[in-house]
PDB file of C-alpha atoms and ligand atoms in Angstrom:
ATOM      1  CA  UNK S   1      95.962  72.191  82.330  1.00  0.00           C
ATOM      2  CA  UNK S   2      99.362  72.727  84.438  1.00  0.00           C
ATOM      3  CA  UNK S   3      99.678  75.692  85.862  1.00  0.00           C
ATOM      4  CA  UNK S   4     101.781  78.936  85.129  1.00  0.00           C
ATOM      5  CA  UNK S   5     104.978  78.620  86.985  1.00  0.00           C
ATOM      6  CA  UNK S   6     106.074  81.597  88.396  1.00  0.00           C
ATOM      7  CA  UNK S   7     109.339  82.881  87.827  1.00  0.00           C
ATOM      8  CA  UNK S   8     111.068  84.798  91.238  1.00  0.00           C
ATOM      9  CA  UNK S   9     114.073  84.971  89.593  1.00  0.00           C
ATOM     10  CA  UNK S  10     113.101  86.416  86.469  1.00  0.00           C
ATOM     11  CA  UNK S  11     111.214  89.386  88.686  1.00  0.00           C
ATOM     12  CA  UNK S  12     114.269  89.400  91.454  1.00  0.00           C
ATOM     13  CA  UNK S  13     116.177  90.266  87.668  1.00  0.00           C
ATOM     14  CA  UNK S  14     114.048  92.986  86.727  1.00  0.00           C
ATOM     15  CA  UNK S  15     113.501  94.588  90.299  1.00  0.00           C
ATOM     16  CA  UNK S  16     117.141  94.727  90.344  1.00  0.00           C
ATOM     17  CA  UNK S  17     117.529  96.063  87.221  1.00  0.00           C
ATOM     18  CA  UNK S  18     115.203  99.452  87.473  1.00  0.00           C
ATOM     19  CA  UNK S  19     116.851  99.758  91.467  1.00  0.00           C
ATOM     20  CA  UNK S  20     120.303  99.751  89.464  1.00  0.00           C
ATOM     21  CA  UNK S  21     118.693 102.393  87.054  1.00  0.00           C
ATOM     22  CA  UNK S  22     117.726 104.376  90.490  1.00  0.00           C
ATOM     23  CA  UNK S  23     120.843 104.086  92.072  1.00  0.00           C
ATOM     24  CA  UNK S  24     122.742 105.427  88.426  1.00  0.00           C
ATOM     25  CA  UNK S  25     120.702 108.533  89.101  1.00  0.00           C
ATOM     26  CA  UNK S  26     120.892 108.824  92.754  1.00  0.00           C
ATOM     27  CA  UNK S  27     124.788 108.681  92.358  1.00  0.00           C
ATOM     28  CA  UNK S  28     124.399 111.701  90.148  1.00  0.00           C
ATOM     29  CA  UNK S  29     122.748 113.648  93.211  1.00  0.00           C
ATOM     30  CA  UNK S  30     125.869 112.725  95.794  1.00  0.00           C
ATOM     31  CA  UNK S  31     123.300 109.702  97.439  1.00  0.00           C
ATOM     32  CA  UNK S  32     125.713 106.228  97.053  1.00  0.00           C
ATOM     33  CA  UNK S  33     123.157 103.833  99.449  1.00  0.00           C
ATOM     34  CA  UNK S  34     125.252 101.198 101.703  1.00  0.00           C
ATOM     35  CA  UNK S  35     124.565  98.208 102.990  1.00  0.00           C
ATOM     36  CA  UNK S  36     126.390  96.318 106.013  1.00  0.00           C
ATOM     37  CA  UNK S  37     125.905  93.234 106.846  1.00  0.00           C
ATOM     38  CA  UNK S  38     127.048  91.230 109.801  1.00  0.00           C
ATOM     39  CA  UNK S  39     128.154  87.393 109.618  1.00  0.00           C
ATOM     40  CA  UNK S  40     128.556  85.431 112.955  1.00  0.00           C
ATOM     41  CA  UNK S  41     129.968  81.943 112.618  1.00  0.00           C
ATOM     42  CA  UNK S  42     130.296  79.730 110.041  1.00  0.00           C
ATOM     43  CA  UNK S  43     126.705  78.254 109.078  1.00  0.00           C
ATOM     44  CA  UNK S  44     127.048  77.505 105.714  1.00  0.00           C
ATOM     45  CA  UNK S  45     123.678  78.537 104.415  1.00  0.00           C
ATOM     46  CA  UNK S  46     124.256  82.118 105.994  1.00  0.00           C
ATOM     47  CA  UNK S  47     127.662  82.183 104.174  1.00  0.00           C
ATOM     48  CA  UNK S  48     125.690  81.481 100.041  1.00  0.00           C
ATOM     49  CA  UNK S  49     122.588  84.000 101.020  1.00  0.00           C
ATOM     50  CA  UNK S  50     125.552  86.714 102.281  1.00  0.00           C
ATOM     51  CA  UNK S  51     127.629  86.197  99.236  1.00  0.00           C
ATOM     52  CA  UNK S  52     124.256  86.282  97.036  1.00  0.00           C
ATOM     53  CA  UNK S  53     123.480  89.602  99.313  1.00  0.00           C
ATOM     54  CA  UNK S  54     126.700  91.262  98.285  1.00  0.00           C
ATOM     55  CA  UNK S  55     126.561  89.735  94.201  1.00  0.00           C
ATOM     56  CA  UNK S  56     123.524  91.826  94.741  1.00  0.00           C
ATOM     57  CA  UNK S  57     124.384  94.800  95.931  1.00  0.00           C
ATOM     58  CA  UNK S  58     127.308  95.062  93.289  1.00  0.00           C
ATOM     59  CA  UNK S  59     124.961  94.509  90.048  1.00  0.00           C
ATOM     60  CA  UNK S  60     123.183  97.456  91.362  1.00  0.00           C
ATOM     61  CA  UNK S  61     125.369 100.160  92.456  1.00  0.00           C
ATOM     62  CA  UNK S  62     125.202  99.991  96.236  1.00  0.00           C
ATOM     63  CA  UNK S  63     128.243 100.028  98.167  1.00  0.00           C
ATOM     64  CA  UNK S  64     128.652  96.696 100.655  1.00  0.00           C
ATOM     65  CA  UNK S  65     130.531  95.911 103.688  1.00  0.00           C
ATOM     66  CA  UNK S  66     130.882  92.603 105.353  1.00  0.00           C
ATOM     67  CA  UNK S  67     131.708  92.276 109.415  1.00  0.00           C
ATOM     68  CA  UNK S  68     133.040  88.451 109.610  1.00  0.00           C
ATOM     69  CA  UNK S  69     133.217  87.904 113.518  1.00  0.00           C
ATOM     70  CA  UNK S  70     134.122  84.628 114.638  1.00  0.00           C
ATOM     71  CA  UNK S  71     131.382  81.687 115.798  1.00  0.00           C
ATOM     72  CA  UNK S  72     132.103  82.437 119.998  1.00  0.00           C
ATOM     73  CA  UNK S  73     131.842  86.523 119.780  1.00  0.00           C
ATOM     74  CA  UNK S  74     129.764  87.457 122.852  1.00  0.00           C
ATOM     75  CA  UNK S  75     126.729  89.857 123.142  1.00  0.00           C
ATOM     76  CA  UNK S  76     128.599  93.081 123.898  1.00  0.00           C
ATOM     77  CA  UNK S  77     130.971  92.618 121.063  1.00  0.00           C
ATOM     78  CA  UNK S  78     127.817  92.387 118.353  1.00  0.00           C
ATOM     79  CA  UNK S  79     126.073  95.058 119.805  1.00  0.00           C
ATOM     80  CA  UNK S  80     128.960  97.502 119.855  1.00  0.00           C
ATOM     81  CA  UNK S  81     129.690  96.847 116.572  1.00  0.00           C
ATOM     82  CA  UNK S  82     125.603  97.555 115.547  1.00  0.00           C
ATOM     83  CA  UNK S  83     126.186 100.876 117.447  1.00  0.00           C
ATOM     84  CA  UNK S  84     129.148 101.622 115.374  1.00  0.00           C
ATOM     85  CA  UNK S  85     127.060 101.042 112.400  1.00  0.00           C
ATOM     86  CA  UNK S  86     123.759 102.878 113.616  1.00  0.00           C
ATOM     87  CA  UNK S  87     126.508 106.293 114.182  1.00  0.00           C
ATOM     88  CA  UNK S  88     128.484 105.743 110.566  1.00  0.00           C
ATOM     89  CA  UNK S  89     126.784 108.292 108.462  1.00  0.00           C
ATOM     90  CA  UNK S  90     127.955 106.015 105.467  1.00  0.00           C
ATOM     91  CA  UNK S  91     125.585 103.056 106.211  1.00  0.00           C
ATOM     92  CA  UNK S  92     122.233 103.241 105.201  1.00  0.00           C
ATOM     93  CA  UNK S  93     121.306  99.387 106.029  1.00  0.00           C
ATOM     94  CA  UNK S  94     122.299  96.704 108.831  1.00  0.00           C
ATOM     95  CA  UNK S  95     121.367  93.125 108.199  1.00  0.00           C
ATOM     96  CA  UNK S  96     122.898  91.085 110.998  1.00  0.00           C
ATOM     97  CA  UNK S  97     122.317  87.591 109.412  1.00  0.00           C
ATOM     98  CA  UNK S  98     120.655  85.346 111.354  1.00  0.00           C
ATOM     99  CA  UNK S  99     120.417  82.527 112.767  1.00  0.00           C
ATOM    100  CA  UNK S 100     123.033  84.117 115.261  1.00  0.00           C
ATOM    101  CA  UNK S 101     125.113  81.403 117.521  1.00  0.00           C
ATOM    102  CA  UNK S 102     122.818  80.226 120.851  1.00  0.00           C
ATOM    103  CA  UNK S 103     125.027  82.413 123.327  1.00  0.00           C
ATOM    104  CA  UNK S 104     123.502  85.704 121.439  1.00  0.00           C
ATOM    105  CA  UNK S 105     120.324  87.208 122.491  1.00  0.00           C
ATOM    106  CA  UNK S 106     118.894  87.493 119.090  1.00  0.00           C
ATOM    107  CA  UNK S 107     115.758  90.032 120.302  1.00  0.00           C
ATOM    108  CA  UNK S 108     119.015  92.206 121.957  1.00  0.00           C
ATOM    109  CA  UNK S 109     120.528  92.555 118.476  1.00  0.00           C
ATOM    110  CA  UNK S 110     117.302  93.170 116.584  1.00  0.00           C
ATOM    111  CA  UNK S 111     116.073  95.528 118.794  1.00  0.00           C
ATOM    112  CA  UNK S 112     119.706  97.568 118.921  1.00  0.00           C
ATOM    113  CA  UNK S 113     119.563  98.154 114.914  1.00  0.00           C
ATOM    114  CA  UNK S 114     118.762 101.614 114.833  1.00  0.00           C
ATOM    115  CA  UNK S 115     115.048 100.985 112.868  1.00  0.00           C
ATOM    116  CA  UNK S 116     115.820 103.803 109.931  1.00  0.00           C
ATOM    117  CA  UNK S 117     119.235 101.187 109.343  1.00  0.00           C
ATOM    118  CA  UNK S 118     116.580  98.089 109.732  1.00  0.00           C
ATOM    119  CA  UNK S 119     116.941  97.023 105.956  1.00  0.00           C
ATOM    120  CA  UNK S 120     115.076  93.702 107.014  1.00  0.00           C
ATOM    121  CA  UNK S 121     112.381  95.153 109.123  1.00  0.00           C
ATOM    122  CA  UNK S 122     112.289  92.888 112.122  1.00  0.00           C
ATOM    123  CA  UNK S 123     112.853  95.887 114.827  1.00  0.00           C
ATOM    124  CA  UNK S 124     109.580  95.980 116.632  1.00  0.00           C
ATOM    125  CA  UNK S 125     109.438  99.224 115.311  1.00  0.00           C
ATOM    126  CA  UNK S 126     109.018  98.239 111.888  1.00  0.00           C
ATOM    127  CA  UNK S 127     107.314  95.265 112.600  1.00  0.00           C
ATOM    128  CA  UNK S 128     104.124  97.774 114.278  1.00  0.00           C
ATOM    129  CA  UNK S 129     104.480  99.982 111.535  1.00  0.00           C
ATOM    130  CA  UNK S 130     103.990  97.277 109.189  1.00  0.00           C
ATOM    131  CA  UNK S 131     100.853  96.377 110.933  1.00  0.00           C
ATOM    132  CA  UNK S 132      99.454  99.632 110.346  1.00  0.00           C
ATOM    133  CA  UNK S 133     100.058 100.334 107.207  1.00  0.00           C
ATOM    134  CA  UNK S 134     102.938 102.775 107.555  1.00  0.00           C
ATOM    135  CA  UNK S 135     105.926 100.449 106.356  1.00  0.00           C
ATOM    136  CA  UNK S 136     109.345 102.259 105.136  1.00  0.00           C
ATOM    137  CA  UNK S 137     110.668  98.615 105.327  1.00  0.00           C
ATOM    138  CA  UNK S 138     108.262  95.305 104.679  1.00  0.00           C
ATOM    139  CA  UNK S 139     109.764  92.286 105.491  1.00  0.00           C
ATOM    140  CA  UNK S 140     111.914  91.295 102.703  1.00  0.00           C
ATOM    141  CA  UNK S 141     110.015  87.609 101.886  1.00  0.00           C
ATOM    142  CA  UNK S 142     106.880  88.472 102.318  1.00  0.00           C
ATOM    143  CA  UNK S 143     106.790  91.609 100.579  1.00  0.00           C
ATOM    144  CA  UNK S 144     108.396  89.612  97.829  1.00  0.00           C
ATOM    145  CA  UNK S 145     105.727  87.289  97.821  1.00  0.00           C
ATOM    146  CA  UNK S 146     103.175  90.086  97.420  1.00  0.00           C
ATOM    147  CA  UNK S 147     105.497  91.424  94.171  1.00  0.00           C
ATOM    148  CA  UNK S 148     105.210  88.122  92.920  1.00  0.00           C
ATOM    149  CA  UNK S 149     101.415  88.095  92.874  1.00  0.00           C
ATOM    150  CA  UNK S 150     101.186  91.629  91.305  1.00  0.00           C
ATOM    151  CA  UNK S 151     103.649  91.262  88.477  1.00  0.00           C
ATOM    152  CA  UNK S 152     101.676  88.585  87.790  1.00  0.00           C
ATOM    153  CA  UNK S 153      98.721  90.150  88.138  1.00  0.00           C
ATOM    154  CA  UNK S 154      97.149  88.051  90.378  1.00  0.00           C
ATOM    155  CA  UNK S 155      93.908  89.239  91.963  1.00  0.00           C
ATOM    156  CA  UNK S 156      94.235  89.997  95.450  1.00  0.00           C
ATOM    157  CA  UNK S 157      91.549  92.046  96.889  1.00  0.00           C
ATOM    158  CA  UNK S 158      88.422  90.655  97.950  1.00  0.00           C
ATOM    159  CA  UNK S 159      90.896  86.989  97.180  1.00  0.00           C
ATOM    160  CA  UNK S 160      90.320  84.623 100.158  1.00  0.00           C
ATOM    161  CA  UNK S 161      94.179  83.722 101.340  1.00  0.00           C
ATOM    162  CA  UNK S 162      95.241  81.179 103.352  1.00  0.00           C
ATOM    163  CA  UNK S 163      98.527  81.504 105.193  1.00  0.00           C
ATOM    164  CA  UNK S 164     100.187  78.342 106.485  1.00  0.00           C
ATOM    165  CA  UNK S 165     102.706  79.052 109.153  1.00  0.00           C
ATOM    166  CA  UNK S 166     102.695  82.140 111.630  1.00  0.00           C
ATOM    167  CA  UNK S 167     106.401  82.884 112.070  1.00  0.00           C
ATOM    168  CA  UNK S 168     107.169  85.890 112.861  1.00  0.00           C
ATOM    169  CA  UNK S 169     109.445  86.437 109.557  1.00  0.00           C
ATOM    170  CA  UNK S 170     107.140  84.982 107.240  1.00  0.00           C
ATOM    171  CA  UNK S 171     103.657  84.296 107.968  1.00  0.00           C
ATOM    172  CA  UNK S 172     102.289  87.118 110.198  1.00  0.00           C
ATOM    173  CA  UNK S 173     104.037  90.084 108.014  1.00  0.00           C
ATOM    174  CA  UNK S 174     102.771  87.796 105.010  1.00  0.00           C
ATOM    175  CA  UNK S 175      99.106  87.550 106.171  1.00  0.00           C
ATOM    176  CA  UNK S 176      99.350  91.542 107.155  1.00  0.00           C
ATOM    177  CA  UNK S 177     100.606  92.690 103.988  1.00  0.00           C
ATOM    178  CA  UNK S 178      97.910  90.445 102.009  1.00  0.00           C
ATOM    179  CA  UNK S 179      95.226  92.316 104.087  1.00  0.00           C
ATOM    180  CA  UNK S 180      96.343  95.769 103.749  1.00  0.00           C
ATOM    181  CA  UNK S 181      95.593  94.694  99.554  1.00  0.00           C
ATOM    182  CA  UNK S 182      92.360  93.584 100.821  1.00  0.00           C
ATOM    183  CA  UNK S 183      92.017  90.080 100.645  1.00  0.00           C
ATOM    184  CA  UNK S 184      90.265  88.120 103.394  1.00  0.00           C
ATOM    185  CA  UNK S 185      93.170  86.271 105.437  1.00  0.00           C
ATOM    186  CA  UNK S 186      93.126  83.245 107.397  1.00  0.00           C
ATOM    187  CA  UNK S 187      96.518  82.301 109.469  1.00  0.00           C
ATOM    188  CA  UNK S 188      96.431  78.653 110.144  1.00  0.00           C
ATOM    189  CA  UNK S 189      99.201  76.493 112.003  1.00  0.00           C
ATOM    190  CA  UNK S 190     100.198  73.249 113.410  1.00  0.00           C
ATOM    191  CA  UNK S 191      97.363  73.083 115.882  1.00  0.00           C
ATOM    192  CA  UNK S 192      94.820  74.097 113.187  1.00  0.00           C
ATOM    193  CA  UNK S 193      91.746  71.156 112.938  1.00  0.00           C
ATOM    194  CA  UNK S 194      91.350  69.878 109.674  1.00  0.00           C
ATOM    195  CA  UNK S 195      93.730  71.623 107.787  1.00  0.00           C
ATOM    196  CA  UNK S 196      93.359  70.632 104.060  1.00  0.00           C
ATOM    197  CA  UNK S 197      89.102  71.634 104.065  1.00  0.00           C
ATOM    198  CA  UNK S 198      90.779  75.168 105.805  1.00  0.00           C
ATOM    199  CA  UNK S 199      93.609  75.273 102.662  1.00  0.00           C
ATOM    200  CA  UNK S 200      91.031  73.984  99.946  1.00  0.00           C
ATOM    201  CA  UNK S 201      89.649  77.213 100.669  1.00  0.00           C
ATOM    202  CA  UNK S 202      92.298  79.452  99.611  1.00  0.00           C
ATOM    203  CA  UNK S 203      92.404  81.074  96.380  1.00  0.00           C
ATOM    204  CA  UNK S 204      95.726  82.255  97.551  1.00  0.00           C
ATOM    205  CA  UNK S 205      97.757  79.812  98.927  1.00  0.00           C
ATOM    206  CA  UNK S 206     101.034  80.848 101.187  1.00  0.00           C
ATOM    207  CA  UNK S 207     102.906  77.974 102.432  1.00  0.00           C
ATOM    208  CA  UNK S 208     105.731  78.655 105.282  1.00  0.00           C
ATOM    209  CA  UNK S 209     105.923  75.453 107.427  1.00  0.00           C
ATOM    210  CA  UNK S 210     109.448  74.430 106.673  1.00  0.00           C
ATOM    211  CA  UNK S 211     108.131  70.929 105.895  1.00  0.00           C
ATOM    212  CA  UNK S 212     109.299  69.143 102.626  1.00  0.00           C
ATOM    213  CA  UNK S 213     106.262  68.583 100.064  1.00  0.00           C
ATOM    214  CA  UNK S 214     103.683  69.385 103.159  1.00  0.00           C
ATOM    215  CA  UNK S 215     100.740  70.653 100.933  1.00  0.00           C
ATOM    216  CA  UNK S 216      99.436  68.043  98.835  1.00  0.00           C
ATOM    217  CA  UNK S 217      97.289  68.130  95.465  1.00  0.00           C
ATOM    218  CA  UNK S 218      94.277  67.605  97.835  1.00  0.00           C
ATOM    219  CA  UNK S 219      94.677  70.371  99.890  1.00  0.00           C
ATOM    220  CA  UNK S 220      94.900  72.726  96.970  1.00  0.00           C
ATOM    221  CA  UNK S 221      91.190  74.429  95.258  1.00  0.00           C
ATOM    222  CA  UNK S 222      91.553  73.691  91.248  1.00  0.00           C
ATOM    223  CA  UNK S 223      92.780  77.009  89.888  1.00  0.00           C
ATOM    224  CA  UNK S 224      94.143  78.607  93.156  1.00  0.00           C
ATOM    225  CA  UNK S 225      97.408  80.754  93.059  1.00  0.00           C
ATOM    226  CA  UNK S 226     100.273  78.370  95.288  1.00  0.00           C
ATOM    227  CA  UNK S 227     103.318  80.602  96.923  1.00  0.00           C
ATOM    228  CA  UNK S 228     105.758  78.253  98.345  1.00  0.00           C
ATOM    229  CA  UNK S 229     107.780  79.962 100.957  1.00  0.00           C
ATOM    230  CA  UNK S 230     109.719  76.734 101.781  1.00  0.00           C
ATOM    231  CA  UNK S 231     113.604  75.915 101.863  1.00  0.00           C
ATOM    232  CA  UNK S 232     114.203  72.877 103.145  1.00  0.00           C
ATOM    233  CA  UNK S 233     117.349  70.939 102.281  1.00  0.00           C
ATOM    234  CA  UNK S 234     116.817  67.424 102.072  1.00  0.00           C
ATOM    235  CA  UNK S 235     118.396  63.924 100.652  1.00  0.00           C
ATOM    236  CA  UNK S 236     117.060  64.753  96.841  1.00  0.00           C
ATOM    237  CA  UNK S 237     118.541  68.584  97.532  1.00  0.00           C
ATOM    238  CA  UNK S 238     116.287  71.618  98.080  1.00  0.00           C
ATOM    239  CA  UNK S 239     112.476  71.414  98.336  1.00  0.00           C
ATOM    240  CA  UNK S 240     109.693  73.575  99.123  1.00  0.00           C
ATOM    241  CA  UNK S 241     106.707  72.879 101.473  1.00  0.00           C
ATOM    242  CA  UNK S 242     104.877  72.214  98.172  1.00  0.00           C
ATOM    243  CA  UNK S 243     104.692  68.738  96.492  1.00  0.00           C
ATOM    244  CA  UNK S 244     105.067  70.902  93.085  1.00  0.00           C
ATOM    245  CA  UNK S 245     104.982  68.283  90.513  1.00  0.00           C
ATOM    246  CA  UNK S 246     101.320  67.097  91.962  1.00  0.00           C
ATOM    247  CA  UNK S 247     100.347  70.712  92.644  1.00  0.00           C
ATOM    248  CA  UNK S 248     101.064  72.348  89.286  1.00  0.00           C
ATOM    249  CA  UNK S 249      98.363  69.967  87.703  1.00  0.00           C
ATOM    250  CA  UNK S 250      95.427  71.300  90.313  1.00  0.00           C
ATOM    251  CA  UNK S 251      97.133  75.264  90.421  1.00  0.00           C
ATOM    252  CA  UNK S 252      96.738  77.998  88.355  1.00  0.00           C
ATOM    253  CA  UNK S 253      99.871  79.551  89.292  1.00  0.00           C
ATOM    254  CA  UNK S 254     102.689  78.074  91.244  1.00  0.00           C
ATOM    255  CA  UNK S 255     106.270  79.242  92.291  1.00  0.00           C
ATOM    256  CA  UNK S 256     109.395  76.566  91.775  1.00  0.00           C
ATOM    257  CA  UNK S 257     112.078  75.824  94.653  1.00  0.00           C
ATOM    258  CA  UNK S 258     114.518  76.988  93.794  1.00  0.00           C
ATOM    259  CA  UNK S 259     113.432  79.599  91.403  1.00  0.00           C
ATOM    260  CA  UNK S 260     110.326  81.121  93.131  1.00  0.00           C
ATOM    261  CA  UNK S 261     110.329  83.750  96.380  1.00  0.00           C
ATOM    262  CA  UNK S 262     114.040  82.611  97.478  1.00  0.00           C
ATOM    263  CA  UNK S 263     115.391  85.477  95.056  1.00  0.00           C
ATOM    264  CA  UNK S 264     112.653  88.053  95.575  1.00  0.00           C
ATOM    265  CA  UNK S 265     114.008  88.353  99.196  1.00  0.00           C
ATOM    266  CA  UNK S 266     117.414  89.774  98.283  1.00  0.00           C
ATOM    267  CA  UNK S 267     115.460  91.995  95.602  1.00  0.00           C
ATOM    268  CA  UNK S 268     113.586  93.830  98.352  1.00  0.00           C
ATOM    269  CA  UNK S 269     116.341  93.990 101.104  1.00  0.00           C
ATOM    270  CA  UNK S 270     117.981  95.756  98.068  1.00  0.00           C
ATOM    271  CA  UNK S 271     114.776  97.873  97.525  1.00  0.00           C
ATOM    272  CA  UNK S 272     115.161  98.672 101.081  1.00  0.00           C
ATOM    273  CA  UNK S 273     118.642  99.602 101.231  1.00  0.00           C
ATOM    274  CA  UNK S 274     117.644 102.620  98.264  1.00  0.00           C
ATOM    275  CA  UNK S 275     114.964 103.165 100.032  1.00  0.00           C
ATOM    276  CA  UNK S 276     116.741 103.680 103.453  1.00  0.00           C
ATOM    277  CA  UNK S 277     119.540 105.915 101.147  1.00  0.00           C
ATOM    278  CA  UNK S 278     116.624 108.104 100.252  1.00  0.00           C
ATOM    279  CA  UNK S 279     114.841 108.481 103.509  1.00  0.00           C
ATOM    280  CA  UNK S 280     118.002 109.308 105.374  1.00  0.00           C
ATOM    281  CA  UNK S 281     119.737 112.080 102.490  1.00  0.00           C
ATOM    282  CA  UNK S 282     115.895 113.859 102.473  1.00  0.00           C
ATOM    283  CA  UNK S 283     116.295 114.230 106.623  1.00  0.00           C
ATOM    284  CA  UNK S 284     119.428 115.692 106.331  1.00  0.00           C
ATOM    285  CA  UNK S 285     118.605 118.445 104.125  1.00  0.00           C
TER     286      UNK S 285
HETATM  287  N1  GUN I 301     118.469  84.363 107.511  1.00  0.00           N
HETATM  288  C1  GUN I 301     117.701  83.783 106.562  1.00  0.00           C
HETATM  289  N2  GUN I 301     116.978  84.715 105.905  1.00  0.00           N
HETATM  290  C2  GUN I 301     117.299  85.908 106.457  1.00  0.00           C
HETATM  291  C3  GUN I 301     116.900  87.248 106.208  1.00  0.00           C
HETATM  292  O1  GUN I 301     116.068  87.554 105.339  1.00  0.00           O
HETATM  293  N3  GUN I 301     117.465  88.209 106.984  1.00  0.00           N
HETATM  294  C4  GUN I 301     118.363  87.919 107.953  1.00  0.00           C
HETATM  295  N4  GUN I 301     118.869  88.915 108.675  1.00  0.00           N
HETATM  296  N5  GUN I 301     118.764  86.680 108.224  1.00  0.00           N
HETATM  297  C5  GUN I 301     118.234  85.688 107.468  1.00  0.00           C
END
């Protein structure tokens, strides 16, 4: 039997929709959440997830602001501009897209985003309090991939998940957030021996390799649950680290690429954003 696919955008849709419902009423109480978000250079896959970012933002309610700065800005520029935004009482999130050009001390920038602005969650900050438990922002992808799993009511606790790839964007926040809903989590990587017995393992399967059709129907238990984190623009177009069409025969639940956790990530950077409005208008009172 082939396997339920699992529709990201369908969910991204109906996050969206009850955070537009939230903002509606939050207007009502003076609170209009912003979100900034800073562009530098011209990579063109920054440029379609920044326009998607501010689609977004409109369909909801929150108020967006682009900084366009130009491919050679240098370090100081970028982080005066982030310290304009941490002191402008009218943003309530900074996303400074990245990649950012090679002359830019990415860690600099990240770490300069004042954390209660850090919509994305990749301050250090953030990234202990995920660890223990105390998140105000998850990482946007993985927490999506968790929202997948629930609304489809996927059994996580006591679930043994496999996590392939230990970025720090994806795979460690993934594997952390799978363990705080109490599954048993194994992170496995490039220099991992024997990895399909270690993935036939998984009940949950998280793949974030950036490798085209890297997991195989072989290296998938019949009836396991198969995220595919992958984005990886190829000849035939965009692909996932999943060979899906083998995959969804073994599976009992797969997401498509395109289709699958590429639009939860904008839902919960817009999650975020409310939920930065709301934490900072409850401090000021
Ligand atoms: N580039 C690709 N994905 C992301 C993301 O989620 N956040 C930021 N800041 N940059 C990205």
């Amino acid at each position: 039997m082939s396997a339920t696919i699992i529709d990201g955008k369908k969910i991204s849709s109906d996050i969206k929709a009850e955070l537009a419902e939230e903002v509606a009423e939050l207007k009502k109480t003076g609170i209009e959440p912003g979100l900034t978000v800073v562009l530098v250079g011209d990579d063109p896959a920054s440029h379609v997830y920044v326009k998607n970012k501010e689609k977004a933002c409109e369909l909801i309610g929150i108020r967006s602001v682009k900084h366009q700065l130009p491919a050679d800005t240098g370090q100081e520029e970028l982080l005066a501009l982030v310290d304009d935004l941490n002191n402008d009482d009218k943003v309530d999130g900074i996303l400074v897209q990245l990649p950012l050009p090679e002359q830019i001390d990415e860690h600099a920038v990240l770490l300069a985003i004042d954390p209660e602005k850090d919509v994305d969650g990749f301050h250090p900050l953030n990234v202990g309090k995920l660890m223990i438990g105390e998140s105000v922002f998850e990482s946007c992808t993985p927490s999506g991939v968790i929202e997948l799993l629930k609304r489809y009511d996927i059994e996580i606790s006591g679930a043994h998940a496999v996590v392939v790839g230990r970025s720090n964007i994806v795979g460690k926040p993934a594997a952390m957030l799978l363990l705080h809903n109490n599954a048993t989590v194994e992170i496995c990587h490039s220099r991992t021996k024997d990895l399909a017995a270690e993935t036939r393992r998984a009940d949950i399967l998280i793949a974030a390799i950036g490798r085209p059709k890297f997991i195989t129907a072989d290296m998938v238990k019949p009836g396991a649950a198969v995220i595919d984190v992958g984005m990886n623009r190829t000849d035939e177009g965009l692909c996932g680290d999943v060979d899906f069409e083998a995959v969804k025969e073994v599976a009992s639940a797969i997401t498509p690429v395109p289709g699958g956790v590429g639009p939860m990530t904008i839902a919960i950077l817009m999650r975020n954003t409310v939920a930065a409005a709301k934490a900072r208008a409850a401090g000021k009172k």
